[in-house]
Short mmCIF file of C-alpha atoms and ligand atoms in Angstrom, two decimals:
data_model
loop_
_atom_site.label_atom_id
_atom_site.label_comp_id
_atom_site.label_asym_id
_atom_site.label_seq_id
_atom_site.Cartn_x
_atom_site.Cartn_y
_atom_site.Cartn_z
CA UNK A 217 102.69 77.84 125.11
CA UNK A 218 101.41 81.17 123.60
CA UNK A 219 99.11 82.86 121.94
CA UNK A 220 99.70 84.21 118.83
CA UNK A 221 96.99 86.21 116.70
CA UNK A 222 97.89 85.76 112.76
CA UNK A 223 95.99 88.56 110.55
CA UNK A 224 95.64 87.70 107.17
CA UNK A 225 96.26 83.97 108.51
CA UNK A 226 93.46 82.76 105.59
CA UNK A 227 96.05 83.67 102.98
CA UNK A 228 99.12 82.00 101.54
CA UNK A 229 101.99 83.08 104.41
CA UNK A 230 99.70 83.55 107.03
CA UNK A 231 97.96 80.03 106.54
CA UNK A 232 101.72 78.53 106.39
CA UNK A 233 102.14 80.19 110.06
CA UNK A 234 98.89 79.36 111.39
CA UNK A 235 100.30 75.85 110.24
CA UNK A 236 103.31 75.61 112.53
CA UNK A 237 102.45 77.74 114.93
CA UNK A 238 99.64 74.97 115.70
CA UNK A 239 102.33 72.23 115.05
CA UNK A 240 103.99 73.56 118.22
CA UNK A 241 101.17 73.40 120.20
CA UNK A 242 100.29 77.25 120.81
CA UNK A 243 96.69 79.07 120.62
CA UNK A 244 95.88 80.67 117.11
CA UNK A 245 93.42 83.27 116.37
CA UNK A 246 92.81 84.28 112.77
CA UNK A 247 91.71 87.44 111.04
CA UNK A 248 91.02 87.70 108.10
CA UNK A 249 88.61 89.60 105.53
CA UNK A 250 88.47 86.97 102.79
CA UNK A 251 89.15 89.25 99.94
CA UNK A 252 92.07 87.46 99.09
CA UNK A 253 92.49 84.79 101.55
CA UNK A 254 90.04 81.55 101.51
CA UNK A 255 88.16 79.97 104.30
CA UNK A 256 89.57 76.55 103.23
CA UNK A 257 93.46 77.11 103.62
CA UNK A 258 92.56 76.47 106.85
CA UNK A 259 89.84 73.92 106.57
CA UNK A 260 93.47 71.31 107.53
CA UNK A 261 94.62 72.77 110.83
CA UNK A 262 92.50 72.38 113.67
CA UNK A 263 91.24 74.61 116.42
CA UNK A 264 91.94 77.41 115.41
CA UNK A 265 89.84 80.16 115.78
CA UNK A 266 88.73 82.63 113.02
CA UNK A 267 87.24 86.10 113.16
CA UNK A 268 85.67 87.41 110.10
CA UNK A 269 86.18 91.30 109.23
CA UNK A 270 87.98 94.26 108.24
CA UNK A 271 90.96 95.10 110.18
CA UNK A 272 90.67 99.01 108.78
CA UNK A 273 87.46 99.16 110.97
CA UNK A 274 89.46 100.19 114.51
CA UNK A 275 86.33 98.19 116.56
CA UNK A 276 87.05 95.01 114.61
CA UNK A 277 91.14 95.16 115.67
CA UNK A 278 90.78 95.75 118.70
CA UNK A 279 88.37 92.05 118.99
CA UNK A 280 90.96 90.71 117.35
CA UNK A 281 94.12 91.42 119.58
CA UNK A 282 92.38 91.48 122.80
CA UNK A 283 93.99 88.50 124.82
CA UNK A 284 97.05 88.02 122.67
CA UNK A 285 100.53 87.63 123.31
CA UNK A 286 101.97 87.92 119.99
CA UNK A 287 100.29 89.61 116.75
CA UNK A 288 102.04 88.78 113.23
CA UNK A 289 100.85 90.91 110.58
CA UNK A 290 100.07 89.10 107.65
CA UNK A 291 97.04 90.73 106.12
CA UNK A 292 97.75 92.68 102.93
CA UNK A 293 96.38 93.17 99.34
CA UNK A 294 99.46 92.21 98.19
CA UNK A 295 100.09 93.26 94.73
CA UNK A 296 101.80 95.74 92.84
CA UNK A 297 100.29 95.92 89.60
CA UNK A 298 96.98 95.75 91.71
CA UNK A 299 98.00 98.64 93.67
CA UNK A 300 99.11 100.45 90.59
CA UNK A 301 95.58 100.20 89.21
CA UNK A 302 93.75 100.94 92.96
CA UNK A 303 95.84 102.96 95.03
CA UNK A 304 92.65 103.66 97.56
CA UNK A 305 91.66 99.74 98.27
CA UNK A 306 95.27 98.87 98.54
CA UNK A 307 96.16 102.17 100.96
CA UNK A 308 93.35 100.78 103.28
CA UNK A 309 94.39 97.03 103.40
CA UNK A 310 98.12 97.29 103.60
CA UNK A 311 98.20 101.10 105.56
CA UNK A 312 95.09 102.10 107.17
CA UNK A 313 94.37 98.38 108.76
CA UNK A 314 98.18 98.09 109.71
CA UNK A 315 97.45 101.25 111.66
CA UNK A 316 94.54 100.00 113.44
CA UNK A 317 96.88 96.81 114.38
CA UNK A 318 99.78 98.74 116.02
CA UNK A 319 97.58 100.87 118.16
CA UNK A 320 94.94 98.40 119.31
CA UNK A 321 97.86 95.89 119.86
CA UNK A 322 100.25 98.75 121.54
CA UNK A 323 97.13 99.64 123.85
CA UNK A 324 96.00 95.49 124.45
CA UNK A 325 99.38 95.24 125.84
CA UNK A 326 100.79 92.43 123.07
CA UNK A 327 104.40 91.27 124.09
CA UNK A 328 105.63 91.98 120.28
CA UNK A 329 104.37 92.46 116.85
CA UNK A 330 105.95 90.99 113.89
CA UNK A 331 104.94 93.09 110.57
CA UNK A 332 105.33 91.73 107.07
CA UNK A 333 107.65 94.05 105.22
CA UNK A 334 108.13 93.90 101.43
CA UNK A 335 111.72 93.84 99.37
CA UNK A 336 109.32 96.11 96.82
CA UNK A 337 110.46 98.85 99.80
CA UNK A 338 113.70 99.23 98.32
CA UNK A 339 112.72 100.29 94.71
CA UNK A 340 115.38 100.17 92.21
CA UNK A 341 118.05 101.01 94.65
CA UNK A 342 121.26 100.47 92.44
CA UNK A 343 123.25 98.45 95.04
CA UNK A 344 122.84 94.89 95.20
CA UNK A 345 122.47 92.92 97.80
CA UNK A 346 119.80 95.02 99.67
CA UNK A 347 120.52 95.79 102.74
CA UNK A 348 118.44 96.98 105.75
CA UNK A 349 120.09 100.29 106.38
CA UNK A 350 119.57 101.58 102.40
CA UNK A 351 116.94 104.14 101.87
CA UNK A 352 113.96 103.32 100.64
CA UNK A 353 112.76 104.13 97.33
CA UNK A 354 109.24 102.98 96.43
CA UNK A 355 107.84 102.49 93.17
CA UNK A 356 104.34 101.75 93.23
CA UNK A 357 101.60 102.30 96.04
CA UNK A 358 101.97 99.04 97.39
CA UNK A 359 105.77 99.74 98.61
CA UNK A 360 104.98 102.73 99.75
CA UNK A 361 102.28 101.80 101.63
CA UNK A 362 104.82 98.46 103.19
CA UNK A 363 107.51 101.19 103.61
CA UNK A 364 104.78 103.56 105.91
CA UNK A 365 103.83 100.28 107.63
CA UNK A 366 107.40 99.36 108.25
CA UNK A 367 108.36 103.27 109.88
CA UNK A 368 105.04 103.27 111.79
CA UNK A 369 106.56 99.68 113.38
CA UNK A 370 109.93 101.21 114.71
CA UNK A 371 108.02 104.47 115.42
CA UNK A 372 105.76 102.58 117.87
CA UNK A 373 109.00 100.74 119.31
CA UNK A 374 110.49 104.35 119.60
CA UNK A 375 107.86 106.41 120.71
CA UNK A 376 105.55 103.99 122.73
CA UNK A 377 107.93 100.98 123.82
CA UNK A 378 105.85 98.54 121.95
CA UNK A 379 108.09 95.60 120.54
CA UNK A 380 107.57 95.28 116.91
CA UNK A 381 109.89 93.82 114.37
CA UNK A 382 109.44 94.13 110.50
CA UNK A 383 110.40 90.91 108.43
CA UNK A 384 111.06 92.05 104.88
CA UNK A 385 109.92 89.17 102.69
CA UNK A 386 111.70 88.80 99.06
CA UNK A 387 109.00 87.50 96.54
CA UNK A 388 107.91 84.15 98.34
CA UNK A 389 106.48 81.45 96.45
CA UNK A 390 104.65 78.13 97.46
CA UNK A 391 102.02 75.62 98.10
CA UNK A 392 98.22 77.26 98.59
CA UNK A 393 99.78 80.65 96.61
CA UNK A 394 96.61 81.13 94.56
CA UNK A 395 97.75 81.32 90.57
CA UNK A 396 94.20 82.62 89.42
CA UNK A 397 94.22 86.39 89.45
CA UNK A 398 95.93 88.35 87.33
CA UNK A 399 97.99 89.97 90.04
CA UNK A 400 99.27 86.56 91.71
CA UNK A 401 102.70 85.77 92.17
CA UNK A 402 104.79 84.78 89.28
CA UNK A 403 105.83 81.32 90.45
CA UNK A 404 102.01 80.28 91.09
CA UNK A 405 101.37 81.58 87.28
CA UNK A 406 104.28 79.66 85.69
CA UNK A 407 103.90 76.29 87.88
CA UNK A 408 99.89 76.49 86.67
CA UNK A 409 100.88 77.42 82.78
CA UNK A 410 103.68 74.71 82.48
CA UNK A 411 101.35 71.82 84.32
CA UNK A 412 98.57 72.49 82.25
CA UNK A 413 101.13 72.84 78.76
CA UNK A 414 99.82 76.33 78.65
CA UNK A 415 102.76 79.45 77.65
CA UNK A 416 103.32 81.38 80.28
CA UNK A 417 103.72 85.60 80.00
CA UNK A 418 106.95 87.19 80.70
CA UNK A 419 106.17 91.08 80.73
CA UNK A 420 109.54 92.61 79.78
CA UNK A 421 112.61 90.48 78.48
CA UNK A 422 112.97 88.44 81.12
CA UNK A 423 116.24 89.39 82.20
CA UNK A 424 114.91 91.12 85.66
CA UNK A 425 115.90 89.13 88.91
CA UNK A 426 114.26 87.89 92.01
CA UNK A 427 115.43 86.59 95.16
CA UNK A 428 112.80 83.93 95.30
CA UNK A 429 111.70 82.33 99.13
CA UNK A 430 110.21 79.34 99.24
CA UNK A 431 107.96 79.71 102.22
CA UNK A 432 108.98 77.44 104.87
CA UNK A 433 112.19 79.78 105.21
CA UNK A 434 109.64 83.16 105.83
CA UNK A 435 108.00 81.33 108.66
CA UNK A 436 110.58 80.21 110.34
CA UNK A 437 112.16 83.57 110.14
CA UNK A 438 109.00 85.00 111.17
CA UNK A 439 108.77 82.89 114.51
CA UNK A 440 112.13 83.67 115.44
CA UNK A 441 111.59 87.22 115.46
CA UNK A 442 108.55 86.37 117.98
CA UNK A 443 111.80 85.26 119.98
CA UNK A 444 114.98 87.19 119.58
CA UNK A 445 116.21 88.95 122.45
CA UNK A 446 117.74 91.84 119.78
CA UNK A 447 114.99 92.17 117.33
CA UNK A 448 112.52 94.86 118.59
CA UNK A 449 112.35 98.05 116.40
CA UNK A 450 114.18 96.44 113.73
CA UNK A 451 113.67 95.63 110.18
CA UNK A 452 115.30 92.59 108.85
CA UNK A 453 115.36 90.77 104.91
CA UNK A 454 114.18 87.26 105.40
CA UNK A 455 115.09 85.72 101.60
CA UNK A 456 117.32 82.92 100.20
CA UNK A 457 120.14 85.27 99.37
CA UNK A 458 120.24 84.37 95.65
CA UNK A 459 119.16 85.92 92.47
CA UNK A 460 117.48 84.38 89.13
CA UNK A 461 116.34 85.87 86.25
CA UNK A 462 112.86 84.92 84.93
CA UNK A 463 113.98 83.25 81.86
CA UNK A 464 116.10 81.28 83.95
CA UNK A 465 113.06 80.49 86.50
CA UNK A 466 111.15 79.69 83.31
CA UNK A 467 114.18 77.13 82.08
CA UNK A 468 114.37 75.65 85.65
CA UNK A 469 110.65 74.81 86.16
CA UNK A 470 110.52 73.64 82.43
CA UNK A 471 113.34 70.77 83.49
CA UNK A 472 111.10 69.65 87.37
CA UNK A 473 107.65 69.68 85.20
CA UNK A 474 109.26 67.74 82.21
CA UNK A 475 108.00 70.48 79.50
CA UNK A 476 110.07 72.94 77.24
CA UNK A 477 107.11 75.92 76.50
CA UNK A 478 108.45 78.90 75.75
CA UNK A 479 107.32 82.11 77.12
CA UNK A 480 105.18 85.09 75.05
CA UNK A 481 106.78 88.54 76.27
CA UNK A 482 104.73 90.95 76.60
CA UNK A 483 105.34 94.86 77.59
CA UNK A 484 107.00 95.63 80.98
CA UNK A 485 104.17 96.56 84.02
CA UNK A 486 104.38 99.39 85.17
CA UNK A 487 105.88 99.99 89.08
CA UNK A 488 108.00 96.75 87.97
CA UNK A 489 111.10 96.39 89.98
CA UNK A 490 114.60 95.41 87.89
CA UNK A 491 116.65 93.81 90.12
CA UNK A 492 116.26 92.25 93.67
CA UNK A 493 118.36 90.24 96.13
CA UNK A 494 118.69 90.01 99.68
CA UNK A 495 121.95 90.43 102.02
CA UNK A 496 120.25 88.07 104.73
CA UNK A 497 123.39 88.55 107.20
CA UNK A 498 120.97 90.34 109.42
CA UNK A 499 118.85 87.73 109.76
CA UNK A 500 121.76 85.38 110.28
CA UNK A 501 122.99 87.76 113.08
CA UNK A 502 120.06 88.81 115.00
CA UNK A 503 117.72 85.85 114.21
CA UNK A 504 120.02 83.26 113.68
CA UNK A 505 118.33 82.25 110.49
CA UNK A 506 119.57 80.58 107.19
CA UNK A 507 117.39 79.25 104.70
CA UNK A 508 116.53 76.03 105.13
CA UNK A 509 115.04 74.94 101.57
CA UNK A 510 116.59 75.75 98.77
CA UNK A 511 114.86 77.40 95.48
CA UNK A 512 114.77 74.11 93.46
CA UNK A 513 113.53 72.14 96.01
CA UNK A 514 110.81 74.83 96.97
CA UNK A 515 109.94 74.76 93.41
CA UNK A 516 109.80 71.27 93.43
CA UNK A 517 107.21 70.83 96.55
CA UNK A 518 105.65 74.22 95.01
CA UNK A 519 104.76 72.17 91.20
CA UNK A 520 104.01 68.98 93.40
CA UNK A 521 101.18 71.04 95.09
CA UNK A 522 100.10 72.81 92.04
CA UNK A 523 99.65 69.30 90.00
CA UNK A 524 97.46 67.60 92.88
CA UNK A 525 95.76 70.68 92.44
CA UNK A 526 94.71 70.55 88.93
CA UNK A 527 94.17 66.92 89.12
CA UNK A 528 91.28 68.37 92.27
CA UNK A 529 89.45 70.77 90.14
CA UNK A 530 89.10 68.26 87.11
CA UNK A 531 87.63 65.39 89.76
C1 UD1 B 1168 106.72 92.41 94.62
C2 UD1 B 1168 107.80 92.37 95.69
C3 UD1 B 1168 107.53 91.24 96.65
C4 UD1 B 1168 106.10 91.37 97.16
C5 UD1 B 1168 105.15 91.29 95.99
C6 UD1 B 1168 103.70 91.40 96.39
C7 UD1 B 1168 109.79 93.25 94.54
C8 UD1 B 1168 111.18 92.97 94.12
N1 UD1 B 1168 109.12 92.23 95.12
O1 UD1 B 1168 106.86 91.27 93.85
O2 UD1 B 1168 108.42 91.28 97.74
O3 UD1 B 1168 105.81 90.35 98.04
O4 UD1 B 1168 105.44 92.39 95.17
O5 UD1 B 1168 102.94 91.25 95.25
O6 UD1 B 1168 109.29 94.34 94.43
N2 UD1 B 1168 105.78 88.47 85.88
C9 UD1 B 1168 105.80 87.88 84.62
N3 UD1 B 1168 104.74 87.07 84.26
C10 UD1 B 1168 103.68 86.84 85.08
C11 UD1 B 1168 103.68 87.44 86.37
C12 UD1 B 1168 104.74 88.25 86.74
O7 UD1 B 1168 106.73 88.08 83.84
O8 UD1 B 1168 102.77 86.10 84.68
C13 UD1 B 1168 106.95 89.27 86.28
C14 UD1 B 1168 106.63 90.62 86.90
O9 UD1 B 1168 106.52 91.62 85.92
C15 UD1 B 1168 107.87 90.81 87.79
C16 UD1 B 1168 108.23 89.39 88.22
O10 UD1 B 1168 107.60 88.53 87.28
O11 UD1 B 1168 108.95 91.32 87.04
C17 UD1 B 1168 107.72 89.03 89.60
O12 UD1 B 1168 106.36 89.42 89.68
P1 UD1 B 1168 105.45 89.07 90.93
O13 UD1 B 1168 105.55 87.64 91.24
O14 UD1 B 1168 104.10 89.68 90.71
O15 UD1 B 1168 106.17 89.80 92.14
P2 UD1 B 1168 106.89 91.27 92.27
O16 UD1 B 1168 106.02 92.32 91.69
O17 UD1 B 1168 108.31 91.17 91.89
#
């Protein structure tokens, strides 16, 4: 068994590792700031410890690594539109703290870092599928600052040794995403609107695409780049490998919740990507990952959560 520290593991991914990472028996530190994760997406998994603070503050990364074999890098403010609007307090989350992490991991002697990487890297990149070796083309702050965090991983592999391995993650969606800010992802949004007979907001015409990932595939490509004998100083798409529009989203969760609302349209956000999909043969190769739930069946455990939810907060 191992020991595995999980930054950011209070949030929506890095609760879901926490999760299985404890399913499997190993040791799991948390850090987290709680500024956008919560205390209580952990409140189900026991013993695991938790550390309190701000992973831009050097002293408090260095506490947190110390001991650990393994360091995934979950913590983030992870948001375009949010970045768009706060390019400082997004900078220092998602590229001042990941910083902190490589170099007080590099110098605690961690076996391997795993980074979360962001499909927002690739910008509006004409090709589709996206593949690794395409430049990067950021739109907003956030992918810029997921892009730095990405070349500072296979910089430390290169210049330093240390094994780190970037996961891109394409737009991942599921139980314990929180739907209540106006920067949360779009799947939380809609499966709140429709189970509460509320309209949800499509900003544009709804004809941009997503390579939605239900979550359970991200962490189990996640813990199999802990593993892979090939995977240090490499960045690899971890997705589902298809592509829906939002109107089409919108028609599918209308059929699981029972519900036809239509959507208002509103004007396009700015820093908005058009189209994204992953070519996952990387992962396939090196990791020897496939996705293992589908998008309609993630959606389906992903509106399952969200009505036990609302049936919670009116208790
Ligand atoms: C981007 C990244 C994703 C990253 C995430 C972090 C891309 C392709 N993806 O997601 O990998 O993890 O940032 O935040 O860049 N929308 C609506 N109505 C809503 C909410 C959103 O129409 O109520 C639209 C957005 O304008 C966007 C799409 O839905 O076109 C998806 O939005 P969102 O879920 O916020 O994620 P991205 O910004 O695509």
């Amino acid at each position: 068994m191992s020991s595995y520290l999980v930054t950011g593991g209070a949030g929506f991914i890095g609760s879901h590792l926490t999760e299985e990472l404890v399913r499997r028996g190993h040791t799991v530190r948390v850090a987290d700031s709680l500024v956008t994760g919560k205390r209580r997406n952990l409140d189900h998994i026991p013993g695991v410890e938790f550390l309190e603070g701000d992973l831009a503050d050097l002293p408090f990364a260095q506490r947190a690594v110390a001991g650990m074999e393994f360091v995934l890098h979950q913590a983030a403010i992870p948001s375009v539109p949010r970045s768009v609007n706060d390019p400082i307090t997004s900078n220092r989350a998602n590229a001042d703290a990941t910083l902190n992490v490589l170099v007080a991991a590099r110098d605690a002697g961690v076996k391997r870092l795993v980074f979360a990487g962001s499909s927002s890297e690739y910008g509006n990149t004409p090709v589709l599928p996206k593949r690794e070796d395409m430049t990067p083309s950021p739109l907003s702050p956030y992918a810029l600052q997921k892009v730095m965090g990405s070349q500072y991983c296979q910089m430390f592999t290169r210049l330093y040794g240390f094994e780190t391995v970037v996961i891109r993650y394409f737009n991942v969606f599921g139980p314990r995403q929180d739907p209540s800010s106006p920067y949360s992802g779009v799947i939380s949004v809609f499966a709140t609107a429709l189970s509460e007979g509320a309209q949800p907001t499509i900003y544009g015409d709804g004809e941009q695409t997503r390579d939605f990932t239900f979550v359970a595939n991200i962490v189990d490509g996640v813990l199999r780049a802990c593993a892979a004998p090939n995977a240090a100083g490499e960045i690899i798409n971890v997705a589902t490998n298809g592509r829906v529009s939002l109107n089409e989203l919108l028609r599918i969760m209308n059929t699981i919740v029972g519900t036809d609302l239509k959507a208002i349209y509103k004007d396009v956000r700015s820093g908005d990507v058009k189209d994204s999909q992953a070519d996952i043969s990387k992962a396939k190769e090196i990791l020897g990952y496939t996705p293992i739930v589908s998008l309609e069946d993630g959606l389906r455990q992903t509106i399952a959560w969200c009505k036990t939810e609302s049936a919670a907060a009116r208790l």
